[in-house]
Short mmCIF file of C-alpha atoms and ligand atoms in Angstrom, two decimals:
data_model
loop_
_atom_site.label_atom_id
_atom_site.label_comp_id
_atom_site.label_asym_id
_atom_site.label_seq_id
_atom_site.Cartn_x
_atom_site.Cartn_y
_atom_site.Cartn_z
CA MET A 431 5.80 12.28 0.57
CA GLY A 432 6.82 15.86 1.04
CA GLY A 433 6.47 18.43 -1.77
CA ASN A 434 5.04 17.39 -5.09
CA PRO A 435 4.56 13.63 -4.75
CA PHE A 436 5.01 12.96 -8.45
CA GLU A 437 8.34 14.83 -8.57
CA THR A 438 9.50 12.78 -5.56
CA SER A 439 8.65 9.56 -7.46
CA LEU A 440 10.58 10.75 -10.52
CA LYS A 441 13.61 11.53 -8.37
CA THR A 442 13.55 7.98 -6.98
CA LEU A 443 13.18 6.61 -10.52
CA HIS A 444 16.25 8.47 -11.78
CA GLU A 445 18.37 7.48 -8.79
CA ALA A 446 17.43 3.80 -9.04
CA ALA A 447 17.82 3.79 -12.83
CA GLU A 448 21.35 5.09 -12.47
CA ILE A 449 22.30 2.50 -9.86
CA GLY A 450 20.76 -0.33 -11.90
CA HIS A 451 21.99 0.90 -15.31
CA ILE A 452 18.43 0.85 -16.63
CA ASN A 453 17.92 1.42 -20.35
CA PRO A 454 17.33 5.20 -20.86
CA GLU A 455 14.37 4.43 -23.14
CA VAL A 456 12.70 2.57 -20.25
CA VAL A 457 13.30 5.55 -18.00
CA ARG A 458 11.89 7.83 -20.72
CA LEU A 459 8.70 5.73 -20.86
CA LEU A 460 8.39 5.70 -17.07
CA GLU A 461 8.71 9.46 -16.75
CA GLN A 462 5.00 9.88 -17.47
CA PRO A 463 1.88 7.74 -17.34
CA LYS A 464 0.93 5.71 -20.38
CA ARG A 465 -2.62 7.09 -20.12
CA GLN A 466 -4.30 9.59 -17.89
CA PHE A 467 -7.95 10.55 -17.73
CA GLU A 468 -9.63 13.51 -16.10
CA PHE A 469 -13.40 13.47 -16.20
CA THR A 470 -16.45 14.75 -14.39
CA ILE A 471 -19.20 12.95 -12.49
CA PRO A 472 -22.52 14.80 -12.26
CA VAL A 473 -24.56 13.89 -9.18
CA ARG A 474 -28.09 15.06 -8.31
CA MET A 475 -27.79 15.95 -4.63
CA ASP A 476 -30.48 15.29 -2.02
CA ASP A 477 -31.54 18.95 -1.98
CA GLY A 478 -32.19 18.81 -5.72
CA HIS A 479 -29.16 20.76 -7.02
CA LEU A 480 -26.67 19.29 -9.48
CA GLU A 481 -23.09 18.88 -8.23
CA VAL A 482 -20.26 18.13 -10.63
CA PHE A 483 -17.30 16.21 -9.17
CA GLN A 484 -13.82 15.99 -10.69
CA ALA A 485 -12.38 12.50 -11.18
CA PHE A 486 -8.96 11.17 -12.18
CA ARG A 487 -7.57 7.84 -13.37
CA VAL A 488 -4.03 7.00 -14.35
CA HIS A 489 -2.78 3.87 -16.12
CA TYR A 490 0.83 4.48 -15.26
CA CYS A 491 2.50 1.52 -16.93
CA ASP A 492 1.03 -1.77 -18.16
CA ALA A 493 4.21 -3.53 -19.30
CA LEU A 494 3.69 -6.29 -16.70
CA GLY A 495 -0.08 -6.66 -17.15
CA GLN A 496 -3.41 -4.83 -16.92
CA VAL A 497 -3.33 -1.97 -14.44
CA LYS A 498 -5.01 -2.18 -11.09
CA ASN A 499 -5.40 -0.38 -7.82
CA GLY A 500 -7.12 2.12 -5.64
CA VAL A 501 -9.71 4.82 -6.04
CA ARG A 502 -9.17 7.55 -3.47
CA VAL A 503 -12.06 9.83 -2.50
CA VAL A 504 -10.64 12.85 -0.68
CA PRO A 505 -11.21 16.64 -0.88
CA ASN A 506 -7.68 17.34 -2.17
CA MET A 507 -7.47 14.65 -4.85
CA ASP A 508 -5.60 15.76 -7.97
CA MET A 509 -3.79 14.38 -11.02
CA ASP A 510 -0.30 14.64 -9.51
CA THR A 511 -1.38 12.43 -6.61
CA ALA A 512 -2.92 9.91 -9.03
CA LYS A 513 0.25 9.90 -11.13
CA ALA A 514 2.58 9.48 -8.15
CA LEU A 515 0.49 6.69 -6.63
CA GLY A 516 0.04 4.99 -10.01
CA PHE A 517 3.79 4.98 -10.43
CA TRP A 518 4.29 3.59 -6.92
CA MET A 519 1.82 0.82 -7.69
CA THR A 520 3.76 -0.01 -10.86
CA ILE A 521 6.89 -0.50 -8.75
CA LYS A 522 5.05 -2.27 -5.92
CA HIS A 523 3.50 -4.80 -8.30
CA ALA A 524 6.90 -5.51 -9.83
CA VAL A 525 8.48 -5.91 -6.37
CA GLY A 526 5.66 -8.22 -5.27
CA GLY A 527 5.96 -10.42 -8.37
CA ILE A 528 2.43 -9.43 -9.38
CA PRO A 529 1.61 -9.68 -13.11
CA ALA A 530 -0.04 -6.25 -13.21
CA GLY A 531 0.76 -2.65 -13.99
CA GLY A 532 0.15 0.33 -11.78
CA GLY A 533 -3.07 2.29 -11.79
CA LYS A 534 -4.55 4.79 -9.41
CA GLY A 535 -7.25 7.38 -9.41
CA GLY A 536 -9.79 9.13 -7.36
CA ILE A 537 -12.52 11.65 -6.91
CA LYS A 538 -12.21 15.12 -5.42
CA ALA A 539 -14.90 14.86 -2.75
CA ASP A 540 -15.43 14.54 0.99
CA PRO A 541 -17.38 11.32 1.68
CA SER A 542 -18.26 12.51 5.20
CA LYS A 543 -20.32 15.34 3.67
CA LEU A 544 -22.34 13.04 1.37
CA SER A 545 -25.50 11.13 2.19
CA ARG A 546 -25.41 7.42 1.45
CA ARG A 547 -27.50 7.95 -1.70
CA GLU A 548 -25.20 10.75 -2.92
CA TYR A 549 -22.10 8.67 -2.21
CA GLU A 550 -23.49 5.67 -4.03
CA ALA A 551 -24.45 7.85 -7.02
CA LEU A 552 -20.92 9.30 -7.04
CA ILE A 553 -19.22 5.88 -6.97
CA ARG A 554 -21.53 4.45 -9.63
CA GLY A 555 -20.90 7.59 -11.69
CA PHE A 556 -17.15 6.98 -11.43
CA ILE A 557 -17.55 3.56 -13.04
CA ARG A 558 -20.04 4.80 -15.68
CA ASN A 559 -17.76 7.63 -16.74
CA LEU A 560 -14.45 5.76 -16.45
CA PRO A 561 -13.21 5.67 -20.05
CA MET A 562 -11.55 2.21 -19.99
CA LYS A 563 -12.63 -0.57 -17.63
CA GLY A 564 -12.73 -4.34 -17.27
CA ALA A 565 -10.62 -7.20 -15.90
CA TRP A 566 -8.09 -7.01 -18.74
CA VAL A 567 -7.64 -3.23 -18.73
CA ASP A 568 -8.04 -1.55 -15.36
CA VAL A 569 -9.19 -3.07 -12.07
CA PRO A 570 -10.13 -0.36 -9.53
CA GLY A 571 -9.59 -1.19 -5.85
CA ALA A 572 -10.20 0.61 -2.57
CA ASP A 573 -8.08 3.36 -1.04
CA ILE A 574 -8.76 6.25 1.36
CA GLY A 575 -12.50 7.04 1.21
CA THR A 576 -13.48 3.75 -0.42
CA HIS A 577 -14.15 0.34 1.15
CA GLY A 578 -15.91 -2.99 0.63
CA ARG A 579 -19.34 -1.40 0.18
CA THR A 580 -18.16 1.09 -2.45
CA GLN A 581 -16.41 -1.74 -4.31
CA ALA A 582 -19.63 -3.74 -4.35
CA TRP A 583 -21.42 -0.68 -5.85
CA MET A 584 -18.66 -0.43 -8.47
CA LEU A 585 -19.05 -4.10 -9.34
CA ASP A 586 -22.82 -3.81 -9.56
CA GLU A 587 -22.61 -0.75 -11.81
CA LEU A 588 -20.05 -2.33 -14.12
CA GLU A 589 -22.05 -5.54 -14.41
CA SER A 590 -25.23 -3.56 -15.14
CA ILE A 591 -23.44 -1.72 -17.95
CA GLN A 592 -21.91 -4.89 -19.41
CA GLY A 593 -24.90 -7.14 -18.97
CA PHE A 594 -22.87 -9.98 -17.49
CA HIS A 595 -20.99 -10.76 -14.27
CA SER A 596 -17.44 -9.53 -14.05
CA PRO A 597 -16.03 -10.22 -10.57
CA ALA A 598 -12.41 -9.94 -11.72
CA ALA A 599 -12.90 -6.33 -12.83
CA ILE A 600 -13.15 -4.76 -9.35
CA ASN A 601 -10.95 -5.39 -6.30
CA ASP A 602 -11.33 -5.15 -2.53
CA LYS A 603 -14.91 -6.41 -2.64
CA PRO A 604 -16.51 -8.10 0.39
CA VAL A 605 -16.35 -11.91 0.32
CA GLU A 606 -20.14 -12.00 -0.17
CA ALA A 607 -19.74 -9.91 -3.33
CA ASN A 608 -17.17 -12.23 -4.97
CA GLY A 609 -14.27 -10.81 -2.96
CA THR A 610 -11.37 -12.71 -1.43
CA GLU A 611 -10.64 -13.97 2.04
CA LEU A 612 -7.88 -12.11 3.95
CA SER A 613 -8.45 -8.89 2.01
CA ARG A 614 -8.50 -6.65 5.09
CA GLU A 615 -5.61 -8.38 6.89
CA ALA A 616 -3.33 -8.89 3.87
CA THR A 617 -0.96 -5.98 4.46
CA GLY A 618 -0.47 -6.77 8.16
CA HIS A 619 0.21 -10.42 7.32
CA GLY A 620 2.63 -9.45 4.57
CA ALA A 621 4.50 -7.03 6.85
CA PHE A 622 4.84 -9.81 9.43
CA TYR A 623 6.26 -12.35 6.96
CA VAL A 624 8.81 -9.84 5.66
CA THR A 625 9.81 -8.86 9.22
CA ARG A 626 10.25 -12.52 10.14
CA GLU A 627 12.57 -13.10 7.17
CA VAL A 628 14.60 -9.94 7.85
CA LEU A 629 15.11 -10.91 11.50
CA LYS A 630 16.36 -14.32 10.39
CA ASP A 631 18.76 -12.76 7.88
CA LEU A 632 20.06 -10.31 10.46
CA GLY A 633 20.71 -13.26 12.75
CA TRP A 634 18.48 -11.76 15.44
CA GLU A 635 17.34 -14.84 17.30
CA GLY A 636 14.74 -15.07 20.07
CA SER A 637 12.30 -12.52 21.39
CA LYS A 638 12.79 -8.92 20.24
CA THR A 639 11.14 -5.67 21.31
CA PHE A 640 9.28 -3.43 18.89
CA ALA A 641 7.42 -0.12 18.80
CA LEU A 642 4.48 0.66 16.56
CA GLN A 643 3.05 3.91 15.24
CA GLY A 644 -0.56 3.46 14.12
CA PHE A 645 -2.85 0.84 15.62
CA GLY A 646 -5.09 0.55 12.56
CA ASN A 647 -5.71 -2.15 10.05
CA VAL A 648 -2.04 -2.78 9.19
CA GLY A 649 -0.34 -2.11 12.55
CA ARG A 650 -2.76 -4.13 14.62
CA VAL A 651 -2.66 -7.26 12.46
CA ALA A 652 1.14 -7.14 12.11
CA SER A 653 1.67 -6.66 15.84
CA GLU A 654 -0.71 -9.53 16.72
CA LEU A 655 1.32 -11.87 14.51
CA LEU A 656 4.61 -10.55 15.89
CA GLN A 657 3.43 -11.16 19.45
CA GLN A 658 2.34 -14.69 18.52
CA ALA A 659 5.85 -15.20 17.15
CA GLY A 660 7.28 -14.26 20.57
CA HIS A 661 8.16 -10.58 20.10
CA LYS A 662 7.21 -7.87 22.58
CA LEU A 663 5.38 -4.61 21.84
CA VAL A 664 6.86 -1.94 24.14
CA ALA A 665 5.24 1.26 22.79
CA VAL A 666 2.36 2.11 20.47
CA SER A 667 0.62 5.28 19.39
CA ASP A 668 -2.27 6.44 17.25
CA ILE A 669 -3.56 9.84 16.23
CA PHE A 670 -4.87 10.48 19.78
CA GLY A 671 -1.62 9.70 21.67
CA GLY A 672 0.67 6.90 22.75
CA ILE A 673 1.50 4.45 25.51
CA ALA A 674 4.69 2.65 26.56
CA ASN A 675 5.61 -0.24 28.81
CA PRO A 676 9.12 -1.74 28.65
CA ASP A 677 7.74 -4.98 30.17
CA GLY A 678 5.46 -5.45 27.18
CA ILE A 679 1.92 -4.58 26.09
CA ASP A 680 -0.48 -7.42 25.29
CA VAL A 681 -1.63 -6.70 21.74
CA PHE A 682 -4.84 -8.72 21.99
CA GLU A 683 -5.91 -7.04 25.25
CA LEU A 684 -4.99 -3.69 23.70
CA GLY A 685 -7.16 -4.49 20.68
CA LYS A 686 -10.16 -5.22 22.92
CA TYR A 687 -9.48 -1.98 24.79
CA ALA A 688 -9.23 0.06 21.56
CA ASP A 689 -12.47 -1.48 20.27
CA SER A 690 -14.30 -0.16 23.31
CA HIS A 691 -12.48 3.22 23.40
CA GLY A 692 -13.23 4.71 19.99
CA GLY A 693 -10.41 2.78 18.33
CA SER A 694 -7.73 4.45 20.46
CA VAL A 695 -4.92 2.93 22.53
CA LYS A 696 -4.70 6.00 24.76
CA GLY A 697 -5.27 5.27 28.44
CA PHE A 698 -4.60 1.51 28.23
CA PRO A 699 -4.01 0.41 31.86
CA GLY A 700 -0.50 -0.28 33.17
CA CYS A 701 1.32 1.93 30.66
CA LYS A 702 3.06 5.27 30.72
CA GLU A 703 1.48 7.93 28.50
CA ILE A 704 3.73 9.22 25.71
CA THR A 705 3.10 11.46 22.73
CA THR A 706 2.46 10.17 19.23
CA PRO A 707 5.93 11.12 17.90
CA GLU A 708 7.69 9.82 21.06
CA VAL A 709 6.80 6.26 20.14
CA LEU A 710 9.28 6.49 17.27
CA GLU A 711 12.09 7.30 19.68
CA THR A 712 11.39 4.43 22.07
CA GLU A 713 14.20 2.08 23.07
CA CYS A 714 13.45 -1.08 21.05
CA ASP A 715 14.97 -3.50 18.54
CA PHE A 716 12.73 -2.66 15.61
CA LEU A 717 10.16 -0.07 14.67
CA LEU A 718 6.98 -0.29 12.63
CA PRO A 719 5.77 3.09 11.36
CA ALA A 720 2.24 2.10 10.24
CA ALA A 721 0.34 5.39 10.28
CA VAL A 722 1.18 8.16 7.80
CA GLN A 723 4.01 9.39 5.58
CA SER A 724 7.09 11.49 6.48
CA VAL A 725 7.03 10.85 10.24
CA ILE A 726 10.77 10.10 10.43
CA HIS A 727 12.73 13.05 9.10
CA GLU A 728 15.89 15.09 9.61
CA GLY A 729 14.39 16.57 12.79
CA ASN A 730 14.05 13.26 14.67
CA ALA A 731 16.12 10.65 12.80
CA ASP A 732 19.13 10.98 15.10
CA ARG A 733 16.91 10.17 18.11
CA ILE A 734 15.61 6.89 16.64
CA LYS A 735 16.99 4.00 18.72
CA ALA A 736 15.68 1.02 16.73
CA LYS A 737 18.24 -0.69 14.51
CA LEU A 738 15.61 -1.87 12.02
CA ILE A 739 12.68 0.03 10.51
CA MET A 740 9.92 -1.82 8.68
CA GLU A 741 8.06 0.74 6.54
CA CYS A 742 4.44 -0.40 6.90
CA ALA A 743 2.98 3.00 5.93
CA ASN A 744 3.74 4.54 2.56
CA GLY A 745 6.80 6.80 2.70
CA PRO A 746 7.17 7.12 6.50
CA VAL A 747 10.90 7.98 6.25
CA THR A 748 11.92 11.09 4.30
CA PRO A 749 15.06 10.99 2.10
CA GLU A 750 16.82 13.38 4.54
CA GLY A 751 15.85 11.22 7.53
CA GLU A 752 17.02 8.13 5.69
CA LYS A 753 20.53 9.54 5.18
CA ILE A 754 20.91 10.12 8.93
CA LEU A 755 19.61 6.63 9.72
CA TYR A 756 21.95 4.93 7.25
CA ALA A 757 24.89 6.82 8.79
CA LYS A 758 23.86 5.28 12.14
CA GLY A 759 23.77 1.79 10.61
CA VAL A 760 19.98 1.41 10.70
CA THR A 761 18.42 -1.10 8.28
CA ILE A 762 15.28 0.13 6.49
CA ILE A 763 12.95 -2.25 4.69
CA PRO A 764 11.03 -0.12 2.18
CA ASP A 765 7.28 0.34 1.87
CA VAL A 766 7.07 -1.12 -1.64
CA LEU A 767 8.14 -4.44 -0.14
CA THR A 768 6.90 -4.36 3.47
CA ASN A 769 3.35 -3.30 2.62
CA CYS A 770 2.79 -5.01 -0.73
CA GLY A 771 0.66 -7.75 0.90
CA SER A 772 -2.66 -6.19 -0.06
CA ALA A 773 -1.49 -5.67 -3.66
CA ILE A 774 -0.63 -9.39 -3.77
CA VAL A 775 -3.97 -10.47 -2.35
CA CYS A 776 -5.79 -8.09 -4.74
CA SER A 777 -4.10 -9.93 -7.57
CA PHE A 778 -5.35 -13.21 -6.04
CA GLU A 779 -8.82 -11.67 -5.88
CA ARG A 780 -8.75 -11.03 -9.61
CA THR A 781 -7.45 -14.55 -10.29
CA GLN A 782 -10.29 -16.04 -8.22
CA GLY A 783 -12.83 -13.92 -10.11
CA LEU A 784 -11.41 -14.98 -13.46
CA THR A 785 -11.40 -18.69 -12.62
CA ASP A 786 -14.64 -18.71 -10.60
CA GLN A 787 -12.78 -20.66 -7.91
CA TYR A 788 -12.84 -19.01 -4.50
CA TRP A 789 -10.09 -20.05 -2.11
CA ASP A 790 -10.40 -20.55 1.64
CA ARG A 791 -8.57 -18.29 4.05
CA GLU A 792 -5.67 -20.67 4.64
CA THR A 793 -5.05 -21.04 0.90
CA VAL A 794 -4.92 -17.25 0.44
CA ARG A 795 -2.68 -16.87 3.49
CA ALA A 796 -0.26 -19.58 2.37
CA LYS A 797 -0.04 -18.18 -1.18
CA LEU A 798 0.55 -14.66 0.20
CA GLU A 799 3.30 -15.94 2.49
CA GLU A 800 4.99 -17.82 -0.34
CA ARG A 801 4.82 -14.84 -2.73
CA ILE A 802 5.98 -12.11 -0.34
CA VAL A 803 8.80 -14.19 1.15
CA LYS A 804 10.06 -14.81 -2.40
CA SER A 805 9.85 -11.06 -3.09
CA TYR A 806 11.86 -10.29 0.03
CA HIS A 807 14.60 -12.74 -0.93
CA GLU A 808 14.77 -11.30 -4.45
CA VAL A 809 15.26 -7.81 -3.01
CA ALA A 810 17.80 -9.06 -0.47
CA MET A 811 19.76 -10.74 -3.25
CA VAL A 812 19.94 -7.56 -5.35
CA ALA A 813 20.98 -5.61 -2.23
CA LYS A 814 23.78 -8.09 -1.58
CA GLU A 815 24.95 -8.38 -5.19
CA LEU A 816 25.11 -4.64 -5.80
CA ASN A 817 26.00 -3.74 -2.20
CA ILE A 818 23.13 -1.26 -1.98
CA ASN A 819 20.40 -0.57 0.55
CA TYR A 820 17.05 -2.39 0.46
CA ARG A 821 15.08 0.56 -0.96
CA ASP A 822 17.43 0.95 -3.90
CA ALA A 823 17.47 -2.82 -4.34
CA ALA A 824 13.66 -3.02 -4.42
CA TRP A 825 13.46 -0.27 -7.04
CA VAL A 826 16.34 -1.60 -9.13
CA GLY A 827 14.87 -5.13 -9.10
CA ALA A 828 11.44 -3.76 -10.09
CA LEU A 829 12.86 -1.60 -12.87
CA LYS A 830 14.80 -4.56 -14.25
CA LYS A 831 11.60 -6.65 -14.44
CA ILE A 832 9.78 -3.80 -16.21
CA GLU A 833 12.76 -3.26 -18.51
CA LYS A 834 12.76 -6.90 -19.51
CA ALA A 835 9.03 -6.84 -20.31
CA MET A 836 9.41 -3.65 -22.35
CA VAL A 837 12.32 -5.07 -24.34
CA LEU A 838 10.48 -8.35 -25.04
CA ARG A 839 7.36 -6.47 -26.11
CA GLY A 840 9.48 -4.36 -28.46
CA TRP A 841 8.65 -1.08 -26.70
CA VAL A 842 12.36 -0.31 -26.32
CA TRP A 843 15.55 -1.60 -27.88
CA GLU A 844 18.26 -3.19 -25.80
P1 NAD B 1288 -5.94 2.82 9.39
O1 NAD B 1288 -6.73 4.04 9.06
O2 NAD B 1288 -6.66 1.55 9.65
O3 NAD B 1288 -5.05 3.11 10.68
C1 NAD B 1288 -4.19 4.21 10.76
C2 NAD B 1288 -3.66 4.32 12.17
O4 NAD B 1288 -2.73 5.40 12.21
C3 NAD B 1288 -4.72 4.63 13.21
O5 NAD B 1288 -4.36 4.01 14.43
C4 NAD B 1288 -4.62 6.15 13.34
O6 NAD B 1288 -5.10 6.64 14.59
C5 NAD B 1288 -3.14 6.35 13.19
N1 NAD B 1288 -2.78 7.69 12.73
C6 NAD B 1288 -3.37 8.42 11.76
N2 NAD B 1288 -2.75 9.61 11.63
C7 NAD B 1288 -1.73 9.61 12.52
C8 NAD B 1288 -0.72 10.54 12.85
N3 NAD B 1288 -0.65 11.72 12.25
N4 NAD B 1288 0.16 10.19 13.81
C9 NAD B 1288 0.08 8.99 14.44
N5 NAD B 1288 -0.85 8.07 14.16
C10 NAD B 1288 -1.75 8.38 13.23
O7 NAD B 1288 -4.87 2.67 8.21
P2 NAD B 1288 -4.15 1.34 7.75
O8 NAD B 1288 -5.00 0.67 6.73
O9 NAD B 1288 -3.68 0.60 8.93
O10 NAD B 1288 -2.92 1.95 6.95
C11 NAD B 1288 -1.79 2.48 7.65
C12 NAD B 1288 -0.77 2.97 6.65
O11 NAD B 1288 -0.39 1.92 5.77
C13 NAD B 1288 -1.25 4.09 5.74
O12 NAD B 1288 -0.14 4.93 5.48
C14 NAD B 1288 -1.63 3.38 4.46
O13 NAD B 1288 -1.55 4.23 3.33
C15 NAD B 1288 -0.58 2.30 4.41
N6 NAD B 1288 -0.99 1.14 3.64
C16 NAD B 1288 -2.11 0.46 3.96
C17 NAD B 1288 -2.46 -0.65 3.23
C18 NAD B 1288 -3.68 -1.45 3.59
O14 NAD B 1288 -3.87 -2.51 3.02
N7 NAD B 1288 -4.51 -1.01 4.53
C19 NAD B 1288 -1.68 -1.07 2.15
C20 NAD B 1288 -0.52 -0.36 1.84
C21 NAD B 1288 -0.18 0.75 2.61
#
């Protein structure tokens, strides 16, 4: 997201609302969060001084259910970021058929500068000071700067406050702390299932070539599944650099190599070295940007050779880049659909906590596949019916679901 991320979200809202003829009262309600909290977390640091951290939490919209999603701990965290991400989560949940609203928040802090004790005190302080919490209100998950361990601290703090167990109130917990199977791999799996369906719909049969930016959690899992399905990775990059081989790169061997080379793909034998941005311009059938936002823009869009882009990262294609790509006939499957796998599995995590029934990995995988494939077909149908691109279709479909809930609840009049 370039510029102010919240303003960018509002622009997308207004464009999609116009295309979908969304009730103006719905748009009016979605122009700001339903609730937003800014609070402080005092932490006694190891050297004895008191540090006061700023924290944020947004309940953007809860028309479809209690809000849920990530807590980001980064030095530049602010309310606009929380609002923009909370809004995105509202749309993503609606796209993914998840009965939840969008929430997001975070703490302005650099985890790498905190001792383990300080970090734990900060995370526990977030839960203690969070004004509204619990499985039926707001379910915090992990994001940048938070992970399974922090989520287990959150759970422990919440349960200590409440005096009873509450596994459905915190997401992204390790399996051993009442978490769900497939939590880490959910987004990569989801991206694979959506890609598989898109390829079928495009009539692209047989083995295809693809390039990948970002060999992290999402990119690695998705590319492993794509290779197993017979497709060929021809270029991949990470923050350190990239590699290419038109004959194909074995994803599993590459994974082993990255594990023993500081997580990087750079230097993998038998490949030509390329730069990180060059991977995007590789000759291939489809492209998976799975690293960071705004990597495809007006400066490089005309050099993209792939005919299909699966947005695994959030916002990898800028609106200016998108226009150029559409003019070239490129199909773009938007982030809110391609990467909603972890949001879906988080919702399963809450369901398992509520019912005290913990599913095995295959059950979670099969339910994720069923849900995300259905979401893709819903988006594809709107795109076909209204003759619009997939991003607009995803947003229009999501806004229509939210509109319906708001009308039924009596928040707006039809
Ligand atoms: P990750 O940290 O595991 O991996 C990120 C990868 O991108 C690494 O290989 C890293 O080296 C590379 N990278 C980082 N900065 C880069 C840059 N400037 N240029 C090129 N490569 C760069 O992250 P992840 O969990 O795989 O997430 C990838 C993207 O997907 C992020 O944008 C994230 O916000 C988004 N996303 C992730 C999830 C999830 O469940 N993990 C869910 C939704 C969206």
